[in-house]
Amino acid sequence: MTTTLGTASADPGEIDTGRLEVGETRDGSPFGLPVAVVNGADAGKTLYLQAASDGDELNGVGVLTRVVPRLDPAEISGTILIVGIVNYHAFQVAQHRNPIDDTKMNRTYPGSEGGTSSERIARATFDVAKRADVILDLHQGSTSRMIDEVRVRCGKRHRLHDECLELAKAFGCGYVLDQKGPDGQLARAAPDEGIPTVDPELGGCVGWDETSLQKGTEGVFNVLRYYDFLPESHDLNRQIRASSFEQYGSPVGGLVSVEKELGQQVRAGETLFEVTTVFGEPKAEITADSDGVLWRARRLPQVATGEYVCSVGTEVDSY
């Protein structure tokens, strides 16, 4: 059976790329999102992949540049639907939010056909996502430094919580944030449609990060194997899970030095970071309120009073 996505069309055993038209630019020219269809030679499930719903989160795009060339439709059972760049306008200017409506795209799902620019794109991609059995929405921690992790955003009381946890475990980054996300996230909206969905948050950097690209690529292939898109098997490994965050800002202005490495265990009362003057004179020492794992930290050393410095993942266990 032929599978289409926008202008991409593939018969069983074929792969094709094209565009999914979603509107017009300011000069009236039509624009479309880059899409790909991988139609496996044998029947099976459908996986939906998307990247760059936040325009400066590029590691997901980098993962797709590595994953798609390695996909052989002759070896695949099922279908893979891919939208390579969701936030078209933000991607063009390397910004996080869609500059047309100053909106964070991953707060607009399931979208609206007659809404803002972001809502229209969200609706068009959500309609594609609803064709899937499992969904991976590839993200990164914007331009902050962050561990590679997978986020389960449906909430622990959701009927698909266990299935989303299983998908996160199959991806296998090593770390999972199991915390209900904000309204409008794809990983909130799609489980309501009965589709297990997770956000792999592939580190945080400016541009691409090699380690995160490797982990993201491996994660996608882990999912393909675990859900029988590929003939090889994939064994699940235990993941470190955090259920909440504690965020820390600086009480003073100056230059910050974070004392822990990403992924390191943090004990309550231990020093998280110090702030000095430009001459190295101590101004503040901030300690952790709770036990946890250093999850995320700012990239630049300079801070103003109250400015974000780091996050600690708390309520940590493994599963």
CSV table of C-alpha atoms in Angstrom, one decimal:
chain,number,residue,atom,x,y,z
A,1,MET,CA,0.0,0.0,0.0
A,2,THR,CA,1.4,3.4,-1.0
A,3,THR,CA,2.0,5.8,1.9
A,4,THR,CA,2.0,9.5,1.4
A,5,LEU,CA,3.0,12.5,3.6
A,6,GLY,CA,2.8,15.8,1.8
A,7,THR,CA,4.5,15.4,-1.5
A,8,ALA,CA,6.4,12.4,-0.3
A,9,SER,CA,5.0,9.1,-1.5
A,10,ALA,CA,6.5,5.6,-1.1
A,11,ASP,CA,5.3,2.1,-2.0
A,12,PRO,CA,6.3,-0.9,0.2
A,13,GLY,CA,10.0,-1.2,0.2
A,14,GLU,CA,10.6,2.4,-0.8
A,15,ILE,CA,11.6,5.7,0.8
A,16,ASP,CA,10.8,9.2,-0.4
A,17,THR,CA,11.2,12.8,0.7
A,18,GLY,CA,9.2,15.9,0.1
A,19,ARG,CA,7.4,18.8,1.6
A,20,LEU,CA,4.3,19.3,3.8
A,21,GLU,CA,2.8,22.6,2.8
A,22,VAL,CA,1.6,24.5,5.9
A,23,GLY,CA,1.2,28.2,4.8
A,24,GLU,CA,2.8,31.1,3.1
A,25,THR,CA,5.7,33.4,4.0
A,26,ARG,CA,5.4,37.2,4.3
A,27,ASP,CA,5.9,37.7,0.5
A,28,GLY,CA,3.1,35.3,-0.2
A,29,SER,CA,5.3,32.4,-1.2
A,30,PRO,CA,4.1,28.9,-0.1
A,31,PHE,CA,6.4,27.1,2.3
A,32,GLY,CA,6.5,23.5,3.4
A,33,LEU,CA,8.2,21.4,6.1
A,34,PRO,CA,10.8,18.8,5.0
A,35,VAL,CA,9.2,15.3,5.4
A,36,ALA,CA,10.2,11.7,4.7
A,37,VAL,CA,8.3,8.5,4.3
A,38,VAL,CA,9.9,5.1,4.9
A,39,ASN,CA,7.5,2.4,3.8
A,40,GLY,CA,8.8,-1.0,5.0
A,41,ALA,CA,8.7,-4.0,2.8
A,42,ASP,CA,6.6,-5.8,5.4
A,43,ALA,CA,3.5,-4.7,7.4
A,44,GLY,CA,4.0,-3.5,10.9
A,45,LYS,CA,3.5,-0.5,13.3
A,46,THR,CA,3.9,3.2,12.4
A,47,LEU,CA,6.5,5.4,14.0
A,48,TYR,CA,6.3,9.2,13.8
A,49,LEU,CA,9.5,11.2,14.3
A,50,GLN,CA,9.8,15.0,14.4
A,51,ALA,CA,12.5,17.5,15.2
A,52,ALA,CA,13.1,21.2,15.8
A,53,SER,CA,9.6,22.2,17.1
A,54,ASP,CA,11.8,24.7,19.0
A,55,GLY,CA,13.9,26.4,16.3
A,56,ASP,CA,17.2,26.5,18.1
A,57,GLU,CA,17.1,22.8,19.3
A,58,LEU,CA,19.1,21.3,16.5
A,59,ASN,CA,20.4,18.1,17.8
A,60,GLY,CA,17.2,16.3,16.7
A,61,VAL,CA,17.8,17.5,13.1
A,62,GLY,CA,21.4,16.2,13.4
A,63,VAL,CA,20.1,12.8,14.5
A,64,LEU,CA,17.8,12.6,11.5
A,65,THR,CA,20.7,13.3,9.1
A,66,ARG,CA,22.3,10.2,10.5
A,67,VAL,CA,19.2,8.0,10.9
A,68,VAL,CA,17.5,8.3,7.6
A,69,PRO,CA,20.5,7.4,5.4
A,70,ARG,CA,20.8,4.1,7.4
A,71,LEU,CA,17.2,3.1,6.9
A,72,ASP,CA,16.7,0.3,4.4
A,73,PRO,CA,13.0,-0.1,3.6
A,74,ALA,CA,13.7,-3.7,2.5
A,75,GLU,CA,14.6,-4.5,6.1
A,76,ILE,CA,11.8,-2.6,7.8
A,77,SER,CA,8.5,-3.9,9.0
A,78,GLY,CA,6.0,-1.0,9.2
A,79,THR,CA,6.2,2.7,8.3
A,80,ILE,CA,8.2,5.6,9.5
A,81,LEU,CA,6.8,9.1,9.1
A,82,ILE,CA,9.2,12.0,9.6
A,83,VAL,CA,8.9,15.8,9.8
A,84,GLY,CA,12.5,17.0,9.9
A,85,ILE,CA,11.9,20.6,10.9
A,86,VAL,CA,8.6,21.6,12.6
A,87,ASN,CA,9.2,25.2,13.6
A,88,TYR,CA,10.1,26.5,10.1
A,89,HIS,CA,10.2,30.2,10.8
A,90,ALA,CA,12.3,29.9,14.0
A,91,PHE,CA,14.7,27.5,12.4
A,92,GLN,CA,15.4,30.0,9.6
A,93,VAL,CA,16.6,32.5,12.2
A,94,ALA,CA,18.0,30.1,14.8
A,95,GLN,CA,15.5,31.2,17.4
A,96,HIS,CA,13.6,29.2,20.0
A,97,ARG,CA,10.2,30.7,19.4
A,98,ASN,CA,8.3,31.2,16.1
A,99,PRO,CA,9.1,34.8,15.3
A,100,ILE,CA,5.8,35.2,13.3
A,101,ASP,CA,3.7,34.9,16.4
A,102,ASP,CA,6.3,35.0,19.2
A,103,THR,CA,5.1,31.5,20.3
A,104,LYS,CA,6.8,28.4,21.6
A,105,MET,CA,5.6,25.8,19.2
A,106,ASN,CA,5.6,22.9,21.7
A,107,ARG,CA,2.9,24.7,23.7
A,108,THR,CA,0.3,24.8,20.9
A,109,TYR,CA,-0.6,21.1,20.3
A,110,PRO,CA,-3.0,19.8,19.1
A,111,GLY,CA,-3.1,23.1,17.2
A,112,SER,CA,-5.8,24.7,15.1
A,113,GLU,CA,-6.5,24.9,11.4
A,114,GLY,CA,-7.5,28.5,11.6
A,115,GLY,CA,-5.2,29.7,14.3
A,116,THR,CA,-1.9,31.4,14.6
A,117,SER,CA,1.1,30.4,12.5
A,118,SER,CA,2.3,28.0,15.3
A,119,GLU,CA,-1.2,26.6,15.9
A,120,ARG,CA,-1.6,25.8,12.2
A,121,ILE,CA,1.8,24.1,11.9
A,122,ALA,CA,1.1,22.2,15.1
A,123,ARG,CA,-2.3,21.0,13.7
A,124,ALA,CA,-0.7,19.9,10.4
A,125,THR,CA,2.0,17.9,12.2
A,126,PHE,CA,-0.5,16.6,14.8
A,127,ASP,CA,-2.6,15.2,12.0
A,128,VAL,CA,0.4,13.3,10.8
A,129,ALA,CA,1.4,12.1,14.3
A,130,LYS,CA,-2.1,10.7,14.9
A,131,ARG,CA,-1.4,8.1,12.2
A,132,ALA,CA,1.4,6.6,14.4
A,133,ASP,CA,1.5,3.8,17.0
A,134,VAL,CA,4.5,5.5,18.8
A,135,ILE,CA,5.9,9.0,18.7
A,136,LEU,CA,9.4,10.5,19.3
A,137,ASP,CA,9.5,14.3,19.5
A,138,LEU,CA,13.2,15.1,19.3
A,139,HIS,CA,14.3,18.0,21.5
A,140,GLN,CA,17.4,19.4,23.3
A,141,GLY,CA,17.9,21.6,26.3
A,142,SER,CA,18.0,24.7,24.1
A,143,THR,CA,21.4,26.3,24.5
A,144,SER,CA,22.0,25.4,28.1
A,145,ARG,CA,24.2,22.5,29.1
A,146,MET,CA,22.0,19.5,30.0
A,147,ILE,CA,22.3,15.7,30.3
A,148,ASP,CA,20.9,13.5,27.6
A,149,GLU,CA,17.5,12.4,28.8
A,150,VAL,CA,14.0,11.4,27.8
A,151,ARG,CA,10.9,13.1,29.1
A,152,VAL,CA,7.6,11.4,29.9
A,153,ARG,CA,5.1,14.3,30.0
A,154,CYS,CA,1.7,12.6,30.2
A,155,GLY,CA,1.6,12.5,34.0
A,156,LYS,CA,1.7,9.6,36.4
A,157,ARG,CA,-2.1,9.2,36.5
A,158,HIS,CA,-2.5,9.0,32.7
A,159,ARG,CA,-3.8,5.8,31.3
A,160,LEU,CA,-0.7,5.6,29.0
A,161,HIS,CA,1.8,6.4,31.6
A,162,ASP,CA,3.3,2.9,31.7
A,163,GLU,CA,3.5,2.7,27.9
A,164,CYS,CA,5.3,6.1,27.8
A,165,LEU,CA,7.7,4.9,30.5
A,166,GLU,CA,8.4,1.8,28.4
A,167,LEU,CA,9.0,3.9,25.3
A,168,ALA,CA,11.5,6.1,27.3
A,169,LYS,CA,13.2,3.0,28.6
A,170,ALA,CA,13.4,1.6,25.0
A,171,PHE,CA,15.1,4.8,23.8
A,172,GLY,CA,17.6,4.3,26.5
A,173,CYS,CA,19.5,7.6,27.1
A,174,GLY,CA,20.1,6.5,30.7
A,175,TYR,CA,18.1,9.3,32.3
A,176,VAL,CA,14.3,9.9,32.4
A,177,LEU,CA,12.3,12.9,33.6
A,178,ASP,CA,8.9,11.5,34.6
A,179,GLN,CA,7.0,14.8,35.2
A,180,LYS,CA,3.7,16.0,33.8
A,181,GLY,CA,4.4,18.6,31.2
A,182,PRO,CA,2.7,21.9,30.3
A,183,ASP,CA,-0.4,22.0,28.3
A,184,GLY,CA,0.2,22.1,24.6
A,185,GLN,CA,3.1,19.7,24.4
A,186,LEU,CA,3.0,17.0,21.8
A,187,ALA,CA,3.9,14.5,24.5
A,188,ARG,CA,0.9,15.7,26.4
A,189,ALA,CA,-1.6,15.8,23.5
A,190,ALA,CA,-0.7,12.6,21.7
A,191,PRO,CA,-1.1,10.2,24.7
A,192,ASP,CA,-4.7,11.6,25.0
A,193,GLU,CA,-5.2,10.1,21.5
A,194,GLY,CA,-3.9,6.8,22.8
A,195,ILE,CA,-0.4,7.1,21.3
A,196,PRO,CA,2.7,6.5,23.6
A,197,THR,CA,4.9,9.6,23.1
A,198,VAL,CA,8.1,10.9,24.7
A,199,ASP,CA,10.5,13.9,24.3
A,200,PRO,CA,14.1,12.8,24.0
A,201,GLU,CA,16.0,15.8,25.3
A,202,LEU,CA,19.3,15.4,23.6
A,203,GLY,CA,21.7,17.4,25.7
A,204,GLY,CA,22.0,21.2,25.2
A,205,CYS,CA,24.3,23.1,23.0
A,206,VAL,CA,24.8,25.8,20.4
A,207,GLY,CA,24.4,23.9,17.1
A,208,TRP,CA,25.2,20.2,17.3
A,209,ASP,CA,26.8,18.1,20.0
A,210,GLU,CA,28.6,14.9,18.9
A,211,THR,CA,27.9,12.9,22.0
A,212,SER,CA,24.2,13.8,22.0
A,213,LEU,CA,23.9,13.0,18.3
A,214,GLN,CA,25.4,9.6,18.9
A,215,LYS,CA,23.0,8.9,21.8
A,216,GLY,CA,20.0,10.2,19.9
A,217,THR,CA,20.8,8.1,16.8
A,218,GLU,CA,21.3,5.0,19.0
A,219,GLY,CA,18.1,5.8,20.8
A,220,VAL,CA,16.0,5.9,17.6
A,221,PHE,CA,17.4,2.6,16.4
A,222,ASN,CA,16.8,1.1,19.9
A,223,VAL,CA,13.1,2.0,19.5
A,224,LEU,CA,13.0,0.6,15.9
A,225,ARG,CA,14.4,-2.7,17.2
A,226,TYR,CA,12.3,-2.9,20.4
A,227,TYR,CA,9.0,-2.2,18.5
A,228,ASP,CA,9.8,-4.7,15.7
A,229,PHE,CA,10.5,-2.3,12.9
A,230,LEU,CA,13.8,-4.0,12.5
A,231,PRO,CA,14.6,-7.7,12.9
A,232,GLU,CA,17.2,-7.3,15.6
A,233,SER,CA,16.1,-7.4,19.3
A,234,HIS,CA,16.8,-4.7,21.9
A,235,ASP,CA,17.0,-5.4,25.6
A,236,LEU,CA,15.8,-2.8,28.0
A,237,ASN,CA,18.2,-1.3,30.5
A,238,ARG,CA,17.4,0.4,33.8
A,239,GLN,CA,17.1,4.1,33.6
A,240,ILE,CA,17.7,6.7,36.3
A,241,ARG,CA,14.5,8.6,36.8
A,242,ALA,CA,13.7,12.0,38.3
A,243,SER,CA,10.2,13.1,39.1
A,244,SER,CA,10.8,16.8,39.7
A,245,PHE,CA,13.3,19.7,39.5
A,246,GLU,CA,14.7,22.2,41.8
A,247,GLN,CA,16.0,25.3,40.0
A,248,TYR,CA,18.6,27.6,41.4
A,249,GLY,CA,19.2,31.2,40.6
A,250,SER,CA,22.0,33.5,41.8
A,251,PRO,CA,21.3,35.8,44.7
A,252,VAL,CA,24.0,38.2,43.4
A,253,GLY,CA,25.6,39.4,40.2
A,254,GLY,CA,29.0,38.2,39.1
A,255,LEU,CA,30.8,35.2,37.7
A,256,VAL,CA,29.5,31.8,38.5
A,257,SER,CA,31.4,28.5,38.9
A,258,VAL,CA,29.3,25.3,39.0
A,259,GLU,CA,31.0,22.8,41.3
A,260,LYS,CA,29.3,19.6,40.0
A,261,GLU,CA,29.4,17.9,36.7
A,262,LEU,CA,26.2,17.1,34.8
A,263,GLY,CA,24.9,13.8,35.9
A,264,GLN,CA,26.8,13.9,39.2
A,265,GLN,CA,24.9,13.0,42.4
A,266,VAL,CA,24.1,15.9,44.6
A,267,ARG,CA,23.6,15.7,48.4
A,268,ALA,CA,21.5,18.2,50.4
A,269,GLY,CA,23.9,20.9,51.8
A,270,GLU,CA,26.6,20.3,49.2
A,271,THR,CA,27.9,23.4,47.3
A,272,LEU,CA,26.3,23.7,43.9
A,273,PHE,CA,28.0,26.9,42.7
A,274,GLU,CA,29.9,29.9,43.8
A,275,VAL,CA,29.7,33.5,42.6
A,276,THR,CA,32.7,35.8,42.6
A,277,THR,CA,33.6,39.3,41.4
A,278,VAL,CA,35.6,39.7,38.2
A,279,PHE,CA,38.7,39.7,40.5
A,280,GLY,CA,37.8,36.3,42.0
A,281,GLU,CA,36.5,37.8,45.3
A,282,PRO,CA,33.9,35.5,46.8
A,283,LYS,CA,30.3,36.9,46.8
A,284,ALA,CA,28.0,33.9,47.4
A,285,GLU,CA,28.0,30.1,47.8
A,286,ILE,CA,24.8,28.2,47.0
A,287,THR,CA,24.1,24.8,48.4
A,288,ALA,CA,21.6,22.1,47.4
A,289,ASP,CA,18.3,22.0,49.2
A,290,SER,CA,17.7,18.3,48.4
A,291,ASP,CA,19.5,15.1,47.2
A,292,GLY,CA,19.4,14.6,43.5
A,293,VAL,CA,21.3,14.7,40.2
A,294,LEU,CA,22.8,17.8,38.5
A,295,TRP,CA,20.5,17.9,35.5
A,296,ARG,CA,21.1,21.2,33.7
A,297,ALA,CA,23.4,24.3,34.1
A,298,ARG,CA,23.8,27.6,32.3
A,299,ARG,CA,26.5,27.9,29.7
A,300,LEU,CA,27.8,31.5,30.2
A,301,PRO,CA,29.6,32.4,33.4
A,302,GLN,CA,28.2,35.8,34.0
A,303,VAL,CA,25.0,36.2,36.0
A,304,ALA,CA,22.8,39.0,37.3
A,305,THR,CA,20.9,38.9,40.5
A,306,GLY,CA,18.1,36.3,40.3
A,307,GLU,CA,19.4,34.8,37.0
A,308,TYR,CA,19.1,31.1,36.4
A,309,VAL,CA,22.2,29.0,37.1
A,310,CYS,CA,21.3,25.3,37.3
A,311,SER,CA,18.7,22.6,38.0
A,312,VAL,CA,18.8,19.5,40.1
A,313,GLY,CA,16.6,16.5,39.3
A,314,THR,CA,15.0,15.3,42.5
A,315,GLU,CA,12.9,12.4,43.7
A,316,VAL,CA,15.4,10.1,42.0
A,317,ASP,CA,15.0,6.4,41.6
A,318,SER,CA,15.5,3.8,38.8
A,319,TYR,CA,13.2,1.6,36.8
